[in-house]
Amino acid sequence: MQYGGSWYFRGNVKKGKLLGNDDAKKMIVTLESTYKDAKYYLNFSTPIDLLAAAILSAQTKDEVVNSITPELFKRFKTAKDYANSNPDELIGYVKRVSFAGNKAKNIIAAFKIIESKYNGKVPDKKDQLVELPGVGEKTANTVLINAYGIVEGIPVDTWVIKLSYRLGLSMNTDPEKIEKDLMGKVDRKYWHNFAYVLKTHGKKICDTIPECSRCPVSNVCPRNGVARSR
Ligand code: SF4
């Protein structure tokens, strides 16, 4: 998916203004120490809960997903529960998320595969996860990291796309290329939470109107002093 036309790329970083390795390292270490408590933002108890919540979260606020999942998880506990359901029933639980109909169909289809092919267990291999309906690289990384502690990459969501570009960590607009750029710059010990660190920084300080005067990485950020990013 390309995000080149999105508002956060327009004029954010001059072409070629990629941070050098030393500055990138300083920035990453500072962000990690500032937001060391940053963690995944959706509530779940089991890999099945997590997969359903992660599929529902695309283009939907975390708060909305977290507000509907308590009732959803009470009704649907196993892969079989989802596989034996139908879109009309599931939509009744998830109608507050965007694209509820498509997501409900994807969740049911994904759990049908999980029930029949993986004995009801959410797979712990990326190539198996990305074959499930509604699951891309980001969701696969998210499930591997947060359900199984398997860290093979960095989930790239909208916040990661936006801030990687703005902070000069990647000039790419394609999520897979951004992930590769980040994996080359971010120490592997930070991969598991780097997406959540960036998101926390974005929500607290570097949102649509960045608050550069109180930013912990203003000394290295190529956009320091920009009052407004569109
Ligand atoms: S200096 Fe400004 S633009 Fe750069 S990361 Fe901080 S708040 Fe965002």
Coordinates of N, CA and C and ligand atoms in Angstrom, one line a residue:
M1 N 0.8 -1.2 0.0 CA 0.0 0.0 0.0 C 0.9 1.3 0.0
Q2 N 0.6 2.2 -0.8 CA 1.4 3.4 -0.9 C 0.6 4.5 -0.1
Y3 N 1.4 5.3 0.6 CA 0.8 6.4 1.4 C 1.3 7.8 0.9
G4 N 1.9 7.8 -0.3 CA 2.5 9.0 -0.8 C 1.7 10.2 -0.9
G5 N 0.3 10.1 -1.1 CA -0.5 11.2 -1.2 C -1.1 11.7 0.2
S6 N -0.7 11.0 1.2 CA -1.3 11.4 2.5 C -0.7 12.7 3.0
W7 N -1.4 13.4 3.9 CA -1.0 14.7 4.3 C 0.3 14.7 5.0
Y8 N 0.6 13.6 5.7 CA 1.8 13.7 6.5 C 3.1 13.6 5.8
F9 N 3.0 13.3 4.5 CA 4.2 13.2 3.7 C 4.5 14.6 3.0
R10 N 3.5 15.4 2.8 CA 3.6 16.6 2.0 C 4.5 17.6 2.8
G11 N 5.8 17.8 2.3 CA 6.6 18.8 2.8 C 7.2 18.4 4.2
N12 N 7.0 17.2 4.6 CA 7.5 16.8 6.0 C 9.0 16.8 6.1
V13 N 9.7 16.2 5.2 CA 11.1 16.2 5.3 C 11.6 16.5 3.9
K14 N 12.6 17.4 3.8 CA 13.1 17.6 2.5 C 13.7 16.4 1.9
K15 N 13.5 16.3 0.5 CA 14.0 15.1 -0.1 C 15.5 14.8 0.2
G16 N 15.7 13.6 0.6 CA 17.1 13.2 0.9 C 17.5 13.5 2.4
K17 N 16.6 14.1 3.1 CA 16.9 14.5 4.5 C 16.7 13.3 5.4
L18 N 17.5 12.3 5.2 CA 17.4 11.1 6.1 C 18.5 11.3 7.2
L19 N 18.1 10.9 8.4 CA 19.0 11.1 9.5 C 20.2 10.1 9.3
G20 N 21.4 10.6 9.7 CA 22.6 9.8 9.6 C 22.5 8.7 10.7
N21 N 23.3 7.7 10.6 CA 23.2 6.6 11.6 C 23.4 7.0 13.0
D22 N 24.3 7.9 13.3 CA 24.6 8.3 14.7 C 23.4 9.1 15.2
D23 N 22.9 10.0 14.4 CA 21.7 10.8 14.9 C 20.5 9.9 15.1
A24 N 20.3 8.9 14.2 CA 19.2 8.0 14.3 C 19.3 7.2 15.5
K25 N 20.5 6.8 15.8 CA 20.7 5.9 17.0 C 20.4 6.8 18.3
K26 N 20.9 8.0 18.3 CA 20.6 8.9 19.4 C 19.1 9.1 19.6
M27 N 18.4 9.3 18.5 CA 17.0 9.5 18.5 C 16.3 8.3 19.1
I28 N 16.6 7.2 18.6 CA 15.9 5.9 19.0 C 16.2 5.6 20.4
V29 N 17.4 5.8 20.9 CA 17.7 5.5 22.3 C 16.9 6.5 23.2
T30 N 16.9 7.7 22.8 CA 16.1 8.7 23.6 C 14.6 8.4 23.6
L31 N 14.1 8.1 22.5 CA 12.7 7.7 22.4 C 12.4 6.5 23.3
E32 N 13.2 5.5 23.2 CA 13.0 4.3 24.0 C 13.1 4.6 25.5
S33 N 14.0 5.4 25.9 CA 14.1 5.7 27.4 C 13.0 6.6 27.8
T34 N 12.5 7.5 26.9 CA 11.4 8.4 27.3 C 10.1 7.6 27.5
Y35 N 9.9 6.7 26.6 CA 8.6 6.0 26.5 C 8.8 4.5 26.9
K36 N 9.6 4.2 27.9 CA 10.0 2.8 28.1 C 8.8 2.0 28.5
D37 N 7.7 2.6 29.0 CA 6.5 1.9 29.4 C 5.5 1.7 28.2
A38 N 5.9 2.2 27.0 CA 4.9 2.0 25.9 C 4.7 0.6 25.6
K39 N 3.4 0.2 25.4 CA 3.1 -1.2 25.1 C 1.9 -1.2 24.1
Y40 N 1.7 -2.4 23.7 CA 0.6 -2.6 22.7 C -0.7 -2.1 23.3
Y41 N -1.5 -1.5 22.5 CA -2.6 -0.7 23.0 C -4.0 -1.4 22.9
L42 N -4.1 -2.6 22.4 CA -5.4 -3.3 22.4 C -5.5 -4.3 23.5
N43 N -6.6 -4.4 24.1 CA -6.8 -5.4 25.2 C -7.1 -6.8 24.7
F44 N -6.5 -7.8 25.3 CA -6.7 -9.2 24.9 C -6.2 -10.1 26.0
S45 N -6.7 -11.3 26.0 CA -6.1 -12.3 26.9 C -5.5 -13.5 26.2
T46 N -6.0 -13.8 25.0 CA -5.5 -15.0 24.3 C -5.1 -14.6 22.9
P47 N -4.3 -15.5 22.2 CA -4.0 -15.2 20.8 C -5.3 -15.1 19.9
I48 N -6.3 -15.8 20.2 CA -7.6 -15.7 19.5 C -8.2 -14.3 19.7
D49 N -8.2 -13.8 20.9 CA -8.7 -12.5 21.2 C -7.9 -11.5 20.4
L50 N -6.6 -11.6 20.5 CA -5.7 -10.7 19.8 C -5.8 -10.6 18.3
L51 N -6.0 -11.8 17.7 CA -6.1 -11.8 16.2 C -7.4 -11.1 15.8
A52 N -8.5 -11.4 16.6 CA -9.8 -10.7 16.2 C -9.7 -9.2 16.4
A53 N -9.1 -8.8 17.6 CA -9.0 -7.3 17.9 C -8.1 -6.6 16.8
A54 N -7.0 -7.3 16.5 CA -6.1 -6.7 15.5 C -6.7 -6.5 14.1
I55 N -7.5 -7.5 13.7 CA -8.2 -7.3 12.4 C -9.2 -6.2 12.5
L56 N -9.9 -6.1 13.6 CA -10.9 -5.0 13.8 C -10.3 -3.6 13.9
S57 N -9.0 -3.6 14.3 CA -8.4 -2.2 14.6 C -8.0 -1.4 13.3
A58 N -7.9 -2.1 12.1 CA -7.5 -1.3 11.0 C -8.4 -0.1 10.8
Q59 N -7.8 1.1 10.7 CA -8.5 2.3 10.4 C -9.6 2.6 11.5
T60 N -9.4 2.1 12.7 CA -10.3 2.3 13.8 C -9.6 2.7 15.0
K61 N -10.1 3.6 15.8 CA -9.3 4.0 17.0 C -9.3 2.9 18.0
D62 N -8.1 2.8 18.7 CA -8.0 1.8 19.7 C -9.1 1.8 20.8
E63 N -9.5 3.0 21.1 CA -10.5 3.1 22.2 C -11.8 2.5 21.7
V64 N -12.1 2.6 20.4 CA -13.4 2.0 19.9 C -13.3 0.5 20.0
V65 N -12.1 0.0 19.5 CA -11.9 -1.5 19.6 C -12.0 -2.0 21.0
N66 N -11.3 -1.3 21.9 CA -11.3 -1.7 23.3 C -12.6 -1.6 24.0
S67 N -13.5 -0.7 23.4 CA -14.8 -0.6 24.0 C -15.8 -1.7 23.6
I68 N -15.5 -2.4 22.5 CA -16.4 -3.4 22.0 C -15.9 -4.8 22.3
T69 N -14.6 -5.0 22.6 CA -14.1 -6.3 22.7 C -14.5 -7.1 24.0
P70 N -14.8 -6.4 25.2 CA -15.2 -7.2 26.3 C -16.5 -8.0 26.0
E71 N -17.5 -7.5 25.3 CA -18.7 -8.3 25.0 C -18.3 -9.3 23.9
L72 N -17.5 -8.9 23.0 CA -17.1 -9.8 21.9 C -16.4 -11.1 22.5
F73 N -15.4 -10.8 23.3 CA -14.7 -11.9 23.9 C -15.5 -12.8 24.8
K74 N -16.5 -12.3 25.4 CA -17.4 -13.1 26.2 C -18.1 -14.1 25.4
R75 N -18.6 -13.7 24.2 CA -19.3 -14.6 23.3 C -18.4 -15.5 22.5
F76 N -17.3 -15.0 22.0 CA -16.4 -15.8 21.2 C -15.1 -16.0 21.9
K77 N -14.9 -17.3 22.3 CA -13.7 -17.6 23.0 C -12.7 -18.5 22.2
T78 N -13.3 -19.3 21.3 CA -12.5 -20.2 20.6 C -12.6 -19.9 19.0
A79 N -11.6 -20.5 18.3 CA -11.7 -20.4 16.8 C -13.0 -21.0 16.3
K80 N -13.5 -22.0 17.0 CA -14.7 -22.7 16.6 C -15.9 -21.7 16.8
D81 N -15.9 -21.0 17.9 CA -17.0 -20.0 18.1 C -17.1 -19.0 16.9
Y82 N -16.0 -18.5 16.5 CA -16.0 -17.6 15.3 C -16.4 -18.4 14.0
A83 N -15.8 -19.5 13.8 CA -16.0 -20.3 12.6 C -17.4 -20.7 12.4
N84 N -18.1 -20.9 13.5 CA -19.5 -21.4 13.4 C -20.5 -20.2 13.4
S85 N -20.0 -19.0 13.5 CA -20.9 -17.9 13.6 C -21.2 -17.4 12.1
N86 N -21.9 -16.3 12.0 CA -22.2 -15.8 10.7 C -22.0 -14.3 10.7
P87 N -21.8 -13.6 9.5 CA -21.5 -12.2 9.5 C -22.6 -11.4 10.3
D88 N -23.8 -11.7 10.1 CA -24.9 -10.9 10.7 C -24.7 -10.9 12.3
E89 N -24.4 -12.1 12.8 CA -24.3 -12.1 14.3 C -23.0 -11.3 14.7
L90 N -21.9 -11.6 14.0 CA -20.7 -10.9 14.4 C -20.7 -9.4 14.2
I91 N -21.4 -9.0 13.2 CA -21.5 -7.5 13.0 C -22.3 -6.9 14.1
G92 N -23.2 -7.6 14.7 CA -23.9 -7.1 15.9 C -23.0 -6.7 17.0
Y93 N -21.8 -7.4 17.1 CA -20.9 -7.1 18.2 C -19.8 -6.0 17.8
V94 N -19.6 -5.9 16.4 CA -18.5 -5.1 16.0 C -18.9 -3.9 15.1
K95 N -20.2 -3.6 15.2 CA -20.7 -2.6 14.2 C -20.1 -1.2 14.4
R96 N -19.5 -0.9 15.5 CA -18.9 0.4 15.8 C -17.6 0.6 15.1
V97 N -17.0 -0.4 14.6 CA -15.7 -0.3 13.9 C -15.9 0.1 12.4
S98 N -14.9 0.7 11.8 CA -15.1 0.9 10.3 C -15.0 -0.4 9.6
F99 N -15.7 -0.4 8.5 CA -15.8 -1.6 7.6 C -16.1 -2.8 8.3
A100 N -17.1 -2.7 9.2 CA -17.5 -3.8 10.1 C -17.9 -5.1 9.3
G101 N -18.6 -4.9 8.2 CA -19.1 -6.0 7.4 C -17.9 -6.8 6.8
N102 N -16.9 -6.1 6.2 CA -15.8 -6.8 5.6 C -14.9 -7.5 6.7
K103 N -14.8 -6.7 7.8 CA -13.9 -7.3 8.9 C -14.6 -8.5 9.5
A104 N -15.9 -8.5 9.7 CA -16.6 -9.7 10.2 C -16.4 -10.9 9.3
K105 N -16.6 -10.6 8.0 CA -16.4 -11.7 7.0 C -15.0 -12.3 7.1
N106 N -14.0 -11.4 7.2 CA -12.6 -11.8 7.3 C -12.3 -12.6 8.5
I107 N -12.8 -12.1 9.7 CA -12.6 -12.8 10.9 C -13.2 -14.2 10.9
I108 N -14.4 -14.3 10.4 CA -15.0 -15.7 10.3 C -14.2 -16.6 9.4
A109 N -13.8 -16.0 8.2 CA -13.0 -16.8 7.2 C -11.7 -17.2 7.8
A110 N -11.0 -16.3 8.5 CA -9.7 -16.6 9.1 C -9.9 -17.7 10.2
F111 N -10.9 -17.6 11.0 CA -11.0 -18.7 12.0 C -11.5 -20.0 11.5
K112 N -12.2 -20.0 10.4 CA -12.5 -21.3 9.7 C -11.2 -22.0 9.3
I113 N -10.3 -21.2 8.7 CA -9.0 -21.8 8.3 C -8.3 -22.3 9.6
I114 N -8.2 -21.4 10.6 CA -7.5 -21.8 11.8 C -8.1 -23.1 12.4
E115 N -9.4 -23.2 12.4 CA -10.1 -24.3 13.0 C -9.8 -25.6 12.2
S116 N -9.8 -25.5 10.8 CA -9.7 -26.7 10.0 C -8.2 -27.0 9.8
K117 N -7.3 -26.0 9.7 CA -6.0 -26.3 9.3 C -5.0 -26.3 10.4
Y118 N -5.3 -25.6 11.5 CA -4.3 -25.4 12.6 C -5.0 -25.9 13.9
N119 N -6.0 -26.7 13.8 CA -6.6 -27.3 15.0 C -7.0 -26.3 16.0
G120 N -7.5 -25.2 15.5 CA -8.0 -24.1 16.4 C -7.0 -23.2 17.1
K121 N -5.7 -23.4 16.7 CA -4.7 -22.6 17.3 C -4.2 -21.5 16.3
V122 N -4.1 -20.3 16.8 CA -3.6 -19.2 15.9 C -2.2 -19.6 15.6
P123 N -1.8 -19.6 14.3 CA -0.4 -20.0 13.9 C 0.6 -19.0 14.5
D124 N 1.8 -19.6 14.7 CA 2.9 -18.7 15.2 C 4.0 -18.6 14.1
K125 N 3.6 -18.7 12.9 CA 4.5 -18.5 11.7 C 4.0 -17.4 10.9
K126 N 4.9 -16.5 10.5 CA 4.4 -15.3 9.7 C 3.8 -15.7 8.4
D127 N 4.5 -16.7 7.7 CA 3.9 -17.1 6.4 C 2.5 -17.7 6.5
Q128 N 2.2 -18.3 7.6 CA 0.9 -18.9 7.8 C -0.1 -17.8 8.2
L129 N 0.4 -16.8 9.0 CA -0.5 -15.7 9.4 C -1.0 -14.9 8.2
V130 N 0.0 -14.5 7.4 CA -0.3 -13.6 6.3 C -1.2 -14.2 5.2
E131 N -1.4 -15.5 5.3 CA -2.4 -16.1 4.4 C -3.8 -16.0 4.9
L132 N -4.0 -15.6 6.1 CA -5.4 -15.6 6.6 C -6.0 -14.3 6.1
P133 N -7.3 -14.4 5.8 CA -8.0 -13.2 5.4 C -8.0 -12.0 6.4
G134 N -7.7 -10.8 5.9 CA -7.7 -9.7 6.8 C -6.3 -9.5 7.6
V135 N -5.4 -10.4 7.3 CA -4.1 -10.3 8.0 C -3.0 -10.0 7.0
G136 N -2.3 -8.9 7.3 CA -1.1 -8.5 6.5 C 0.1 -8.5 7.4
E137 N 1.2 -8.0 6.9 CA 2.5 -8.0 7.6 C 2.3 -7.4 9.0
K138 N 1.6 -6.2 9.1 CA 1.5 -5.5 10.4 C 0.8 -6.4 11.4
T139 N -0.3 -7.0 11.0 CA -1.1 -7.8 12.0 C -0.3 -9.1 12.3
A140 N 0.4 -9.6 11.3 CA 1.2 -10.8 11.6 C 2.3 -10.5 12.6
N141 N 3.0 -9.4 12.4 CA 4.0 -9.0 13.4 C 3.4 -8.8 14.8
T142 N 2.3 -8.1 14.8 CA 1.6 -7.8 16.0 C 1.3 -9.1 16.8
V143 N 0.7 -10.0 16.1 CA 0.3 -11.3 16.8 C 1.5 -12.0 17.2
L144 N 2.6 -12.1 16.4 CA 3.8 -12.9 16.8 C 4.4 -12.2 18.0
I145 N 4.5 -10.9 18.0 CA 5.2 -10.2 19.1 C 4.4 -10.3 20.4
N146 N 3.1 -10.0 20.3 CA 2.3 -9.8 21.5 C 1.6 -11.1 22.0
A147 N 1.4 -12.1 21.2 CA 0.8 -13.3 21.6 C 1.9 -14.4 21.9
Y148 N 3.0 -14.3 21.2 CA 3.9 -15.4 21.3 C 5.4 -15.0 21.7
G149 N 5.6 -13.7 21.7 CA 6.9 -13.2 22.1 C 7.9 -13.5 21.0
I150 N 7.4 -13.7 19.7 CA 8.3 -14.0 18.6 C 8.5 -12.6 17.8
V151 N 9.8 -12.2 17.8 CA 10.0 -10.9 17.2 C 10.8 -11.0 15.9
E152 N 10.1 -10.9 14.8 CA 10.8 -11.0 13.5 C 10.8 -9.7 12.7
G153 N 10.1 -8.7 13.2 CA 10.1 -7.5 12.5 C 9.4 -6.4 13.4
I154 N 9.1 -5.3 12.7 CA 8.5 -4.1 13.4 C 7.1 -3.9 12.8
P155 N 6.0 -4.0 13.6 CA 4.7 -3.7 13.0 C 4.7 -2.2 12.5
V156 N 4.3 -2.0 11.3 CA 4.2 -0.7 10.7 C 2.8 -0.2 10.5
D157 N 2.3 0.6 11.5 CA 0.9 1.1 11.4 C 1.0 2.5 10.9
T158 N -0.2 3.2 10.9 CA -0.2 4.6 10.4 C 0.7 5.5 11.2
W159 N 0.8 5.3 12.5 CA 1.7 6.2 13.3 C 3.2 6.0 12.9
V160 N 3.5 4.7 12.7 CA 4.9 4.4 12.4 C 5.2 5.0 11.0
I161 N 4.3 4.9 10.1 CA 4.5 5.4 8.7 C 4.7 6.9 8.8
K162 N 3.8 7.6 9.6 CA 3.9 9.0 9.7 C 5.2 9.5 10.4
L163 N 5.5 8.9 11.5 CA 6.6 9.4 12.3 C 8.0 9.0 11.7
S164 N 8.0 7.8 11.1 CA 9.3 7.4 10.5 C 9.7 8.4 9.5
Y165 N 8.8 8.8 8.7 CA 9.1 9.8 7.6 C 9.4 11.2 8.2
R166 N 8.6 11.6 9.2 CA 8.8 12.9 9.7 C 10.1 13.0 10.5
L167 N 10.4 12.0 11.2 CA 11.7 12.0 12.0 C 12.9 11.7 11.2
G168 N 12.8 11.4 9.9 CA 13.9 11.2 9.1 C 14.5 9.8 9.2
L169 N 13.7 8.8 9.7 CA 14.2 7.4 9.8 C 13.9 6.6 8.6
S170 N 13.0 7.1 7.7 CA 12.8 6.4 6.4 C 12.2 7.4 5.5
M171 N 12.6 7.3 4.2 CA 12.0 8.2 3.2 C 11.0 7.4 2.4
N172 N 10.8 6.2 2.7 CA 9.8 5.4 2.0 C 8.4 5.6 2.4
T173 N 7.5 5.3 1.5 CA 6.1 5.4 1.9 C 5.4 4.0 1.9
D174 N 6.1 3.0 1.4 CA 5.5 1.7 1.4 C 5.8 1.0 2.8
P175 N 4.8 0.5 3.5 CA 5.1 -0.1 4.8 C 6.2 -1.2 4.8
E176 N 6.2 -2.0 3.8 CA 7.3 -3.1 3.9 C 8.7 -2.5 3.7
K177 N 8.8 -1.4 2.9 CA 10.1 -0.8 2.8 C 10.4 0.0 4.1
I178 N 9.4 0.6 4.7 CA 9.7 1.3 5.9 C 10.1 0.3 7.0
E179 N 9.5 -0.8 7.1 CA 9.9 -1.8 8.1 C 11.4 -2.2 7.8
K180 N 11.7 -2.4 6.6 CA 13.2 -2.8 6.3 C 14.1 -1.7 6.8
D181 N 13.7 -0.4 6.5 CA 14.6 0.7 6.9 C 14.7 0.7 8.4
L182 N 13.6 0.5 9.1 CA 13.6 0.6 10.6 C 14.5 -0.6 11.1
M183 N 14.3 -1.7 10.5 CA 15.0 -2.9 11.0 C 16.5 -2.7 10.8
G184 N 16.9 -1.9 9.9 CA 18.3 -1.6 9.7 C 18.8 -0.5 10.6
K185 N 18.0 0.2 11.3 CA 18.4 1.3 12.1 C 18.1 1.1 13.6
V186 N 17.0 0.4 13.9 CA 16.6 0.2 15.3 C 17.3 -1.1 15.8
D187 N 18.0 -1.0 17.0 CA 18.6 -2.1 17.6 C 17.5 -3.2 17.8
R188 N 17.9 -4.5 17.5 CA 16.9 -5.6 17.6 C 16.2 -5.7 18.9
K189 N 16.9 -5.3 20.0 CA 16.3 -5.4 21.3 C 15.1 -4.5 21.5
Y190 N 15.0 -3.5 20.6 CA 13.8 -2.5 20.6 C 12.7 -2.9 19.7
W191 N 12.9 -3.9 18.8 CA 11.9 -4.1 17.7 C 10.5 -4.4 18.3
H192 N 10.5 -5.1 19.4 CA 9.2 -5.6 19.9 C 8.2 -4.4 20.3
N193 N 8.9 -3.3 20.7 CA 8.0 -2.2 21.2 C 8.2 -0.9 20.4
F194 N 9.0 -0.9 19.4 CA 9.3 0.4 18.7 C 8.1 1.0 18.1
A195 N 7.2 0.2 17.6 CA 5.9 0.8 17.0 C 5.1 1.5 18.1
Y196 N 5.1 1.0 19.3 CA 4.3 1.5 20.4 C 5.0 2.8 21.0
V197 N 6.3 2.8 20.9 CA 7.1 3.9 21.3 C 6.8 5.1 20.4
L198 N 6.9 4.9 19.1 CA 6.6 5.9 18.1 C 5.1 6.4 18.3
K199 N 4.2 5.5 18.4 CA 2.8 5.9 18.6 C 2.6 6.8 19.8
T200 N 3.3 6.4 20.9 CA 3.1 7.2 22.1 C 3.7 8.6 22.0
H201 N 4.9 8.6 21.3 CA 5.5 9.9 21.0 C 4.6 10.8 20.2
G202 N 4.0 10.2 19.2 CA 3.1 10.9 18.3 C 1.9 11.4 19.0
K203 N 1.3 10.6 19.8 CA 0.1 11.0 20.5 C 0.4 12.1 21.6
K204 N 1.5 12.0 22.2 CA 1.8 13.0 23.3 C 2.4 14.3 22.8
I205 N 3.3 14.2 21.8 CA 4.1 15.4 21.4 C 4.0 15.7 19.9
C206 N 4.2 14.7 19.1 CA 4.4 14.9 17.7 C 3.2 14.5 16.8
D207 N 2.1 15.2 17.2 CA 0.8 14.9 16.4 C 0.7 15.9 15.3
T208 N -0.5 16.2 14.8 CA -0.6 17.1 13.6 C 0.1 18.4 13.8
I209 N 0.0 19.0 15.1 CA 0.8 20.2 15.4 C 1.9 19.7 16.4
P210 N 3.1 19.5 15.9 CA 4.1 19.0 16.7 C 4.5 20.0 17.8
E211 N 4.8 19.6 19.0 CA 5.2 20.5 20.1 C 6.7 20.4 20.3
C212 N 7.4 20.9 19.3 CA 8.9 20.7 19.3 C 9.6 21.3 20.5
S213 N 9.0 22.4 21.1 CA 9.7 23.0 22.2 C 9.8 22.1 23.4
R214 N 8.9 21.1 23.5 CA 9.1 20.2 24.7 C 9.4 18.7 24.2
C215 N 10.0 18.6 23.0 CA 10.2 17.3 22.5 C 11.6 16.8 22.9
P216 N 11.7 15.5 23.4 CA 13.0 15.0 23.8 C 14.0 14.7 22.7
V217 N 13.5 14.7 21.4 CA 14.5 14.4 20.4 C 14.6 15.6 19.4
S218 N 14.3 16.8 19.9 CA 14.4 18.0 19.1 C 15.8 18.3 18.6
N219 N 16.8 17.8 19.4 CA 18.2 18.1 19.1 C 18.7 17.4 17.8
V220 N 18.0 16.3 17.4 CA 18.4 15.6 16.2 C 17.3 15.5 15.2
C221 N 16.1 15.9 15.5 CA 15.0 15.8 14.5 C 15.1 16.8 13.4
P222 N 15.0 16.3 12.1 CA 15.1 17.2 11.0 C 13.9 18.1 10.8
R223 N 12.8 17.9 11.6 CA 11.7 18.8 11.5 C 11.5 19.7 12.7
N224 N 12.5 19.8 13.6 CA 12.4 20.6 14.7 C 12.1 22.0 14.3
G225 N 11.1 22.6 15.0 CA 10.7 24.0 14.7 C 9.6 24.1 13.8
V226 N 9.1 23.0 13.2 CA 8.0 23.1 12.3 C 6.7 23.2 13.1
A227 N 6.0 24.3 12.8 CA 4.8 24.6 13.6 C 3.7 23.7 13.2
R228 N 3.6 23.4 12.0 CA 2.5 22.6 11.5 C 2.9 21.8 10.3
S229 N 2.5 20.5 10.3 CA 3.1 19.6 9.3 C 2.3 19.4 8.1
R230 N 1.3 20.2 7.9 CA 0.6 20.1 6.5 C 0.6 21.4 5.8
Ligands
SF4_1 S1 11.2 18.1 17.1 FE1 9.1 18.5 16.5 S2 8.7 17.4 14.5 FE2 10.6 16.5 15.5 S3 9.9 14.8 16.6 FE3 9.9 16.5 18.0 S4 7.8 17.3 18.0 FE4 8.1 16.0 16.2

